[in-house]
mmCIF file of C-alpha atoms in Angstrom:
data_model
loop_
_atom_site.group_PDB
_atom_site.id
_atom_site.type_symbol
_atom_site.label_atom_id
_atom_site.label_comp_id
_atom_site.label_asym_id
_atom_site.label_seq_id
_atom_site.Cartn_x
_atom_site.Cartn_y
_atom_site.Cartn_z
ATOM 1 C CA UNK A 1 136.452 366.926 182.348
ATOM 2 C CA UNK A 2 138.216 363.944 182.860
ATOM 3 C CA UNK A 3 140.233 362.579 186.117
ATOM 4 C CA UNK A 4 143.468 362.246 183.408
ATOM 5 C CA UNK A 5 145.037 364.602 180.483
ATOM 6 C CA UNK A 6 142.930 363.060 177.495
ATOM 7 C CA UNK A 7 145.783 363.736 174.718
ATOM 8 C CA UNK A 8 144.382 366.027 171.914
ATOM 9 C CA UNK A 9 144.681 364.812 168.472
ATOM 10 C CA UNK A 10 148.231 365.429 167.364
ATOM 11 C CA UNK A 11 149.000 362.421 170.214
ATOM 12 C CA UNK A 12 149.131 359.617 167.151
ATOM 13 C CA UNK A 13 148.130 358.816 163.782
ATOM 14 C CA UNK A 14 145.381 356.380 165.734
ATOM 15 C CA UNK A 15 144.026 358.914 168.015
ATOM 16 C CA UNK A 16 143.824 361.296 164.858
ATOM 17 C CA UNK A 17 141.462 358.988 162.902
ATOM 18 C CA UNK A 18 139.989 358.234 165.903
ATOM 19 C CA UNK A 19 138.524 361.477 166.454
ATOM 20 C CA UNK A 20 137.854 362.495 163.503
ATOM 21 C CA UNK A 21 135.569 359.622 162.881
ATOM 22 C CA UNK A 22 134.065 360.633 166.123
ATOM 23 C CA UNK A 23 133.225 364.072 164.812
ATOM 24 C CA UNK A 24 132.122 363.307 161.482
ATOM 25 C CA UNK A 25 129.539 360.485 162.966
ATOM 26 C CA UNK A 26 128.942 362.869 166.099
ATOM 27 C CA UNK A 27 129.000 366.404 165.230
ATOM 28 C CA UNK A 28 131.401 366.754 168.096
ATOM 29 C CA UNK A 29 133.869 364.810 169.988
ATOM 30 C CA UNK A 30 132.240 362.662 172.739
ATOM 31 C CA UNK A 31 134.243 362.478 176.363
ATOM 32 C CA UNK A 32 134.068 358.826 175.906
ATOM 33 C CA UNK A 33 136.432 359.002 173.057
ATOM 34 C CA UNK A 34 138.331 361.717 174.777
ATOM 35 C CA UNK A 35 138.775 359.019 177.383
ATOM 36 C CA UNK A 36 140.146 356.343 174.967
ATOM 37 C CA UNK A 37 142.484 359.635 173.625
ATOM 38 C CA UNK A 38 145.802 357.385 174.830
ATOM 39 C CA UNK A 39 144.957 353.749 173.757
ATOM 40 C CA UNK A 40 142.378 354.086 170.390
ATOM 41 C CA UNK A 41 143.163 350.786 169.990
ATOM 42 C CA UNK A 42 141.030 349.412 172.985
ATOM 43 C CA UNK A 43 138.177 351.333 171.711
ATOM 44 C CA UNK A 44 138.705 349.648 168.447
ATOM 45 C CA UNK A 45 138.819 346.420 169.878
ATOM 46 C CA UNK A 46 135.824 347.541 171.743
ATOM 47 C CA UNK A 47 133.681 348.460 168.629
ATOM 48 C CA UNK A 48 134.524 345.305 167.146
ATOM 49 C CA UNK A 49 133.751 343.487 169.704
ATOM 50 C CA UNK A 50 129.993 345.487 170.564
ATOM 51 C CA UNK A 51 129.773 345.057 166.451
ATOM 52 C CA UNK A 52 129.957 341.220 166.701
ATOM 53 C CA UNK A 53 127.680 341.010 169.201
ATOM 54 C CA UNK A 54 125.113 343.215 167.593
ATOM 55 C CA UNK A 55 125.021 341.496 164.438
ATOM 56 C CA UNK A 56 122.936 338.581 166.103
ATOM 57 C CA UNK A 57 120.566 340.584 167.992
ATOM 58 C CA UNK A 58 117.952 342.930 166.875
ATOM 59 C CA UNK A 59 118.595 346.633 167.162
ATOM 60 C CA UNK A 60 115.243 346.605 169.883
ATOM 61 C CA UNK A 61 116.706 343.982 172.099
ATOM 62 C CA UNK A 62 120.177 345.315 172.239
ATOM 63 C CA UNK A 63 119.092 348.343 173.196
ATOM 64 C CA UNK A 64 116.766 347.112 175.743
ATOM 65 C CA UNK A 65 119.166 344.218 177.280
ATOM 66 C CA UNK A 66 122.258 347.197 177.541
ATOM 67 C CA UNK A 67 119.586 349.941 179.045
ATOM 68 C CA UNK A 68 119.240 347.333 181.683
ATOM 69 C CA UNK A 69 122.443 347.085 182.067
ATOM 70 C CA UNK A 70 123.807 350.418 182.273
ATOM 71 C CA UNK A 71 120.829 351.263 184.731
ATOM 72 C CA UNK A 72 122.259 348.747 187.169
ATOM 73 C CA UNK A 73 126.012 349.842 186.770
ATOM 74 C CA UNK A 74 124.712 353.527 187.658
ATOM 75 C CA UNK A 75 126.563 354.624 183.829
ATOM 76 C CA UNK A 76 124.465 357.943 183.202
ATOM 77 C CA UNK A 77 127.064 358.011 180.121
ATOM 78 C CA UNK A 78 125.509 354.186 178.787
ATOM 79 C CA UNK A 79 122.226 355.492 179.898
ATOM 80 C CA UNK A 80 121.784 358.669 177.754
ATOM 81 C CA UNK A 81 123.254 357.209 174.809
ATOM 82 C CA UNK A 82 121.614 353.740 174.420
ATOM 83 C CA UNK A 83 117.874 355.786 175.263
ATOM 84 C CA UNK A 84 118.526 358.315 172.750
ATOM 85 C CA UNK A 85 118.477 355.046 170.627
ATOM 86 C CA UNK A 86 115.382 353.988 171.625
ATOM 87 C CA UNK A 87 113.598 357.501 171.600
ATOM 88 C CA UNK A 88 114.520 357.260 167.416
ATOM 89 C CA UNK A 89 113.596 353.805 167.337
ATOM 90 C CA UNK A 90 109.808 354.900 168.299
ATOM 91 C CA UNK A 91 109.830 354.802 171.820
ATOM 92 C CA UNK A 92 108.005 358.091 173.214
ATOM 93 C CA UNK A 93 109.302 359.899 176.623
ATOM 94 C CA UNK A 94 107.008 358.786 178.500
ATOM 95 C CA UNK A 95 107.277 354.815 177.303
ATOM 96 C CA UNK A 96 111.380 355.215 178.030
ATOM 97 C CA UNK A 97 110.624 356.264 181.502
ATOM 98 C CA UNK A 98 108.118 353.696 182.144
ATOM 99 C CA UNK A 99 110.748 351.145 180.942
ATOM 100 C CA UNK A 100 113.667 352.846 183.214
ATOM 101 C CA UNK A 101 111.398 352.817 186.031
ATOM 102 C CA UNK A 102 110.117 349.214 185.548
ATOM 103 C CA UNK A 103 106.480 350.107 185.706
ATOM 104 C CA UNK A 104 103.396 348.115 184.104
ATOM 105 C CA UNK A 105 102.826 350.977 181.371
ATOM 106 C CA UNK A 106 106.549 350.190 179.861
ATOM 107 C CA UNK A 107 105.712 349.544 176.425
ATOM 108 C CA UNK A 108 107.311 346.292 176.337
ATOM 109 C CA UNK A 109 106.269 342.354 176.425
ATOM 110 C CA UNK A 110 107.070 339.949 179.031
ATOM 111 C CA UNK A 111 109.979 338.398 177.300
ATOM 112 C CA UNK A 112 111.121 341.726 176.950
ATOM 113 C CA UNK A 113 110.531 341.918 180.698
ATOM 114 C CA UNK A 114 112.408 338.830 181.886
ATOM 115 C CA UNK A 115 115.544 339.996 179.387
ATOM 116 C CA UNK A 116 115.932 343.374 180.931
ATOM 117 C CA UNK A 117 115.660 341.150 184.268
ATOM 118 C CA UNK A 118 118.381 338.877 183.736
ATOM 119 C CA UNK A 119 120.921 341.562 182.204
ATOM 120 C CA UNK A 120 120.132 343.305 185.314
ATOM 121 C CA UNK A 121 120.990 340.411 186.995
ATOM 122 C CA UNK A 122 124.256 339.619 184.925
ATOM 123 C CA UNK A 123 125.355 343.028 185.635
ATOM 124 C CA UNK A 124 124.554 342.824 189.348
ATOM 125 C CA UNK A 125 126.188 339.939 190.404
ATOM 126 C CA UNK A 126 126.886 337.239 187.675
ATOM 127 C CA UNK A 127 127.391 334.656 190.481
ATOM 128 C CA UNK A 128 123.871 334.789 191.212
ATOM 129 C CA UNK A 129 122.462 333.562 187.963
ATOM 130 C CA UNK A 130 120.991 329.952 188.009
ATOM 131 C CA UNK A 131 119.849 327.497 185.843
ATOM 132 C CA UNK A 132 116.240 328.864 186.649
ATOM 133 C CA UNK A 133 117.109 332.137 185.369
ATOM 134 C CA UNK A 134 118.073 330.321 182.206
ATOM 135 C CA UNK A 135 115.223 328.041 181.928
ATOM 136 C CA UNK A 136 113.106 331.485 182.353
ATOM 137 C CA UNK A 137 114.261 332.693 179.633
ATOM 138 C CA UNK A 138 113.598 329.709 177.571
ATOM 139 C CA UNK A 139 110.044 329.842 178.756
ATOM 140 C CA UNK A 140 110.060 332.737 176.257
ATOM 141 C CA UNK A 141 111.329 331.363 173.142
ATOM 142 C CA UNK A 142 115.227 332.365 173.575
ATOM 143 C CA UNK A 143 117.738 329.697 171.980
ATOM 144 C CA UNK A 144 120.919 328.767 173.890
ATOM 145 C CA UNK A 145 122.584 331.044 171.078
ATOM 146 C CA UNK A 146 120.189 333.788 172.182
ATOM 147 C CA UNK A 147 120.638 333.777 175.738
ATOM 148 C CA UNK A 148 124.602 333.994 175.216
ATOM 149 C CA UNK A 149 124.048 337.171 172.890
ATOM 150 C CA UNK A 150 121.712 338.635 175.947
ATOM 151 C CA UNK A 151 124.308 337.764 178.498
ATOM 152 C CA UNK A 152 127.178 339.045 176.548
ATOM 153 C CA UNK A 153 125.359 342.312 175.553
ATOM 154 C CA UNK A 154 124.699 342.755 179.321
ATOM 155 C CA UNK A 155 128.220 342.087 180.292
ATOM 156 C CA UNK A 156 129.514 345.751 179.226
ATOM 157 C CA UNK A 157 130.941 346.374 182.955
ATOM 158 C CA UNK A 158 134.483 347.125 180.874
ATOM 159 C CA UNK A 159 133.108 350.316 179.302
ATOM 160 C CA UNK A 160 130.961 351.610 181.766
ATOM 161 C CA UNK A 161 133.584 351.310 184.563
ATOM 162 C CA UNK A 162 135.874 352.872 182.291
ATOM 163 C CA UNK A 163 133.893 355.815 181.655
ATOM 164 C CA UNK A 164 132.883 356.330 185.382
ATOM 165 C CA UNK A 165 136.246 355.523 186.326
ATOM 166 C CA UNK A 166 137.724 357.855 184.389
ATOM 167 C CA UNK A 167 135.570 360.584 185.507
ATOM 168 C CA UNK A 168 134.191 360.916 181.714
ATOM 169 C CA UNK A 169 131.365 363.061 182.196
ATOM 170 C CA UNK A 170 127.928 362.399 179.539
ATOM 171 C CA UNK A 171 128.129 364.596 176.876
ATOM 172 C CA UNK A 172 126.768 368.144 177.154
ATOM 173 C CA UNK A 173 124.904 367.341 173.799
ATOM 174 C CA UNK A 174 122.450 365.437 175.685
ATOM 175 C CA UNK A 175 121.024 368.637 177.664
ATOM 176 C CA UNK A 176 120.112 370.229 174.364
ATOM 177 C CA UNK A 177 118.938 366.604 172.713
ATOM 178 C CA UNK A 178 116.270 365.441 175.465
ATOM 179 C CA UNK A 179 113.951 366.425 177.856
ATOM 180 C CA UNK A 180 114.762 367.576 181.071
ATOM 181 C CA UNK A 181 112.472 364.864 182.227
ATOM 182 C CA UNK A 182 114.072 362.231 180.384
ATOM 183 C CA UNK A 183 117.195 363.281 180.943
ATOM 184 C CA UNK A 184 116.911 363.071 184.960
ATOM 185 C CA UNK A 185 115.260 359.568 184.599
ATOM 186 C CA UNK A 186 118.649 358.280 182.628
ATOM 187 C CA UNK A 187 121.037 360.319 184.426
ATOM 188 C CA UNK A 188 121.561 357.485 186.931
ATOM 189 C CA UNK A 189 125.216 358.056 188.166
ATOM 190 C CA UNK A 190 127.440 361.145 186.993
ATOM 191 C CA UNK A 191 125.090 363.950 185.754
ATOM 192 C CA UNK A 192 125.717 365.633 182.193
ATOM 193 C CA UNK A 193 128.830 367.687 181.026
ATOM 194 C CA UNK A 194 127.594 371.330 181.764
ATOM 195 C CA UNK A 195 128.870 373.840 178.712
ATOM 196 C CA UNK A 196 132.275 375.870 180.012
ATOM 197 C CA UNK A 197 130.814 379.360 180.753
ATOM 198 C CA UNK A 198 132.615 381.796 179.275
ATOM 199 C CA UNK A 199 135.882 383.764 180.391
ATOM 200 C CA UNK A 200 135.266 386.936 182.503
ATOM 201 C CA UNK A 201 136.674 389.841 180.967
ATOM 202 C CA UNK A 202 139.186 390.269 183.941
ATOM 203 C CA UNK A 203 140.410 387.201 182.153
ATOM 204 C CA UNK A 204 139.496 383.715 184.238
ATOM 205 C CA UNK A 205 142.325 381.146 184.293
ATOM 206 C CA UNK A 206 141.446 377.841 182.205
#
């Protein structure tokens, strides 16, 4: 449940095709859409812009620079989705957690290491990067161009805070999609949507 009314579908033609998109691709409507429910158009703009900077990363490092990411912004929402990602993408439970928890059994290399390191950073406090951090990161191969996809996959403190903000709560879906271990381990900030129990038969008020 969000902090605001989140406008059902009949709100405009945008929010219609909004959500239904959402559902078809989903199976359900997410809260984060919910959230976007009075202004689709930011979360089009928002796609577009996520799609952009996808397109010069592999699908791997994405994932990996924005887990780092949403683990420092405390976004259980970014969290859950972007490791449900990298469970499909081969990643066992066990690996995940080992990455989330920064431990020498992550099943990841060091340049892999020092990326999750400096979106961490970016997301922490920008201010604090130097050129060291930078030269680090050339130390493993990355091209200027590379390091600015990195930096602006990191730099998703708009959605995040949004979500949080909002009070838009992770998806219930993701209690009956991962383990409860896993689950805990990317819950970092606001814990899972729990399913509405259902009325009383003295009738509760909704």
């Amino acid at each position: 449940m969000a902090f605001i009314h989140t406008p059902d579908a009949s709100a405009s033609e945008k929010t219609t095709s909004m959500y239904a998109s959402a559902e078809a691709n989903y199976g359900y409507l997410p809260n984060m859409y919910r959230a976007f429910g009075h202004r689709p158009e930011v979360m089009e703009s928002w796609a577009g812009l996520l799609s952009s900077i996808r397109s010069h990363m592999s699908l791997r490092r994405y994932e990996l620079v924005t887990l780092a990411a949403a683990k420092e912004l405390k976004s259980s929402y970014c969290m859950l989705a972007h490791g449900s990602v990298l469970l499909r993408e081969g990643f066992t439970s066990d690996g995940l957690t080992a990455v989330v928890n920064e431990t020498e059994k992550a099943p990841i290399d060091a340049g892999e290491r020092a990326i999750m390191a400096f979106a961490a950073k970016v997301a922490r406090d920008a201010t604090s990067v130097t050129q060291q951090d930078i030269d680090g990161l050339k130390k493993h191969g990355l091209s200027d161009a590379e390091i600015f996809d990195v930096t602006a996959a990191a730099a998703r403190c708009f959605f995040s805070k949004m979500l949080d903000a909002l009070g838009a709560a992770p998806d219930h879906a993701y209690i009956e999609r991962l383990e409860p271990n896993v689950r805990r381990t990317l819950s970092v900030g606001r814990e899972v949507e729990r399913p509405l129990a259902p009325s009383s038969a003295s009738g509760a008020s909704q």
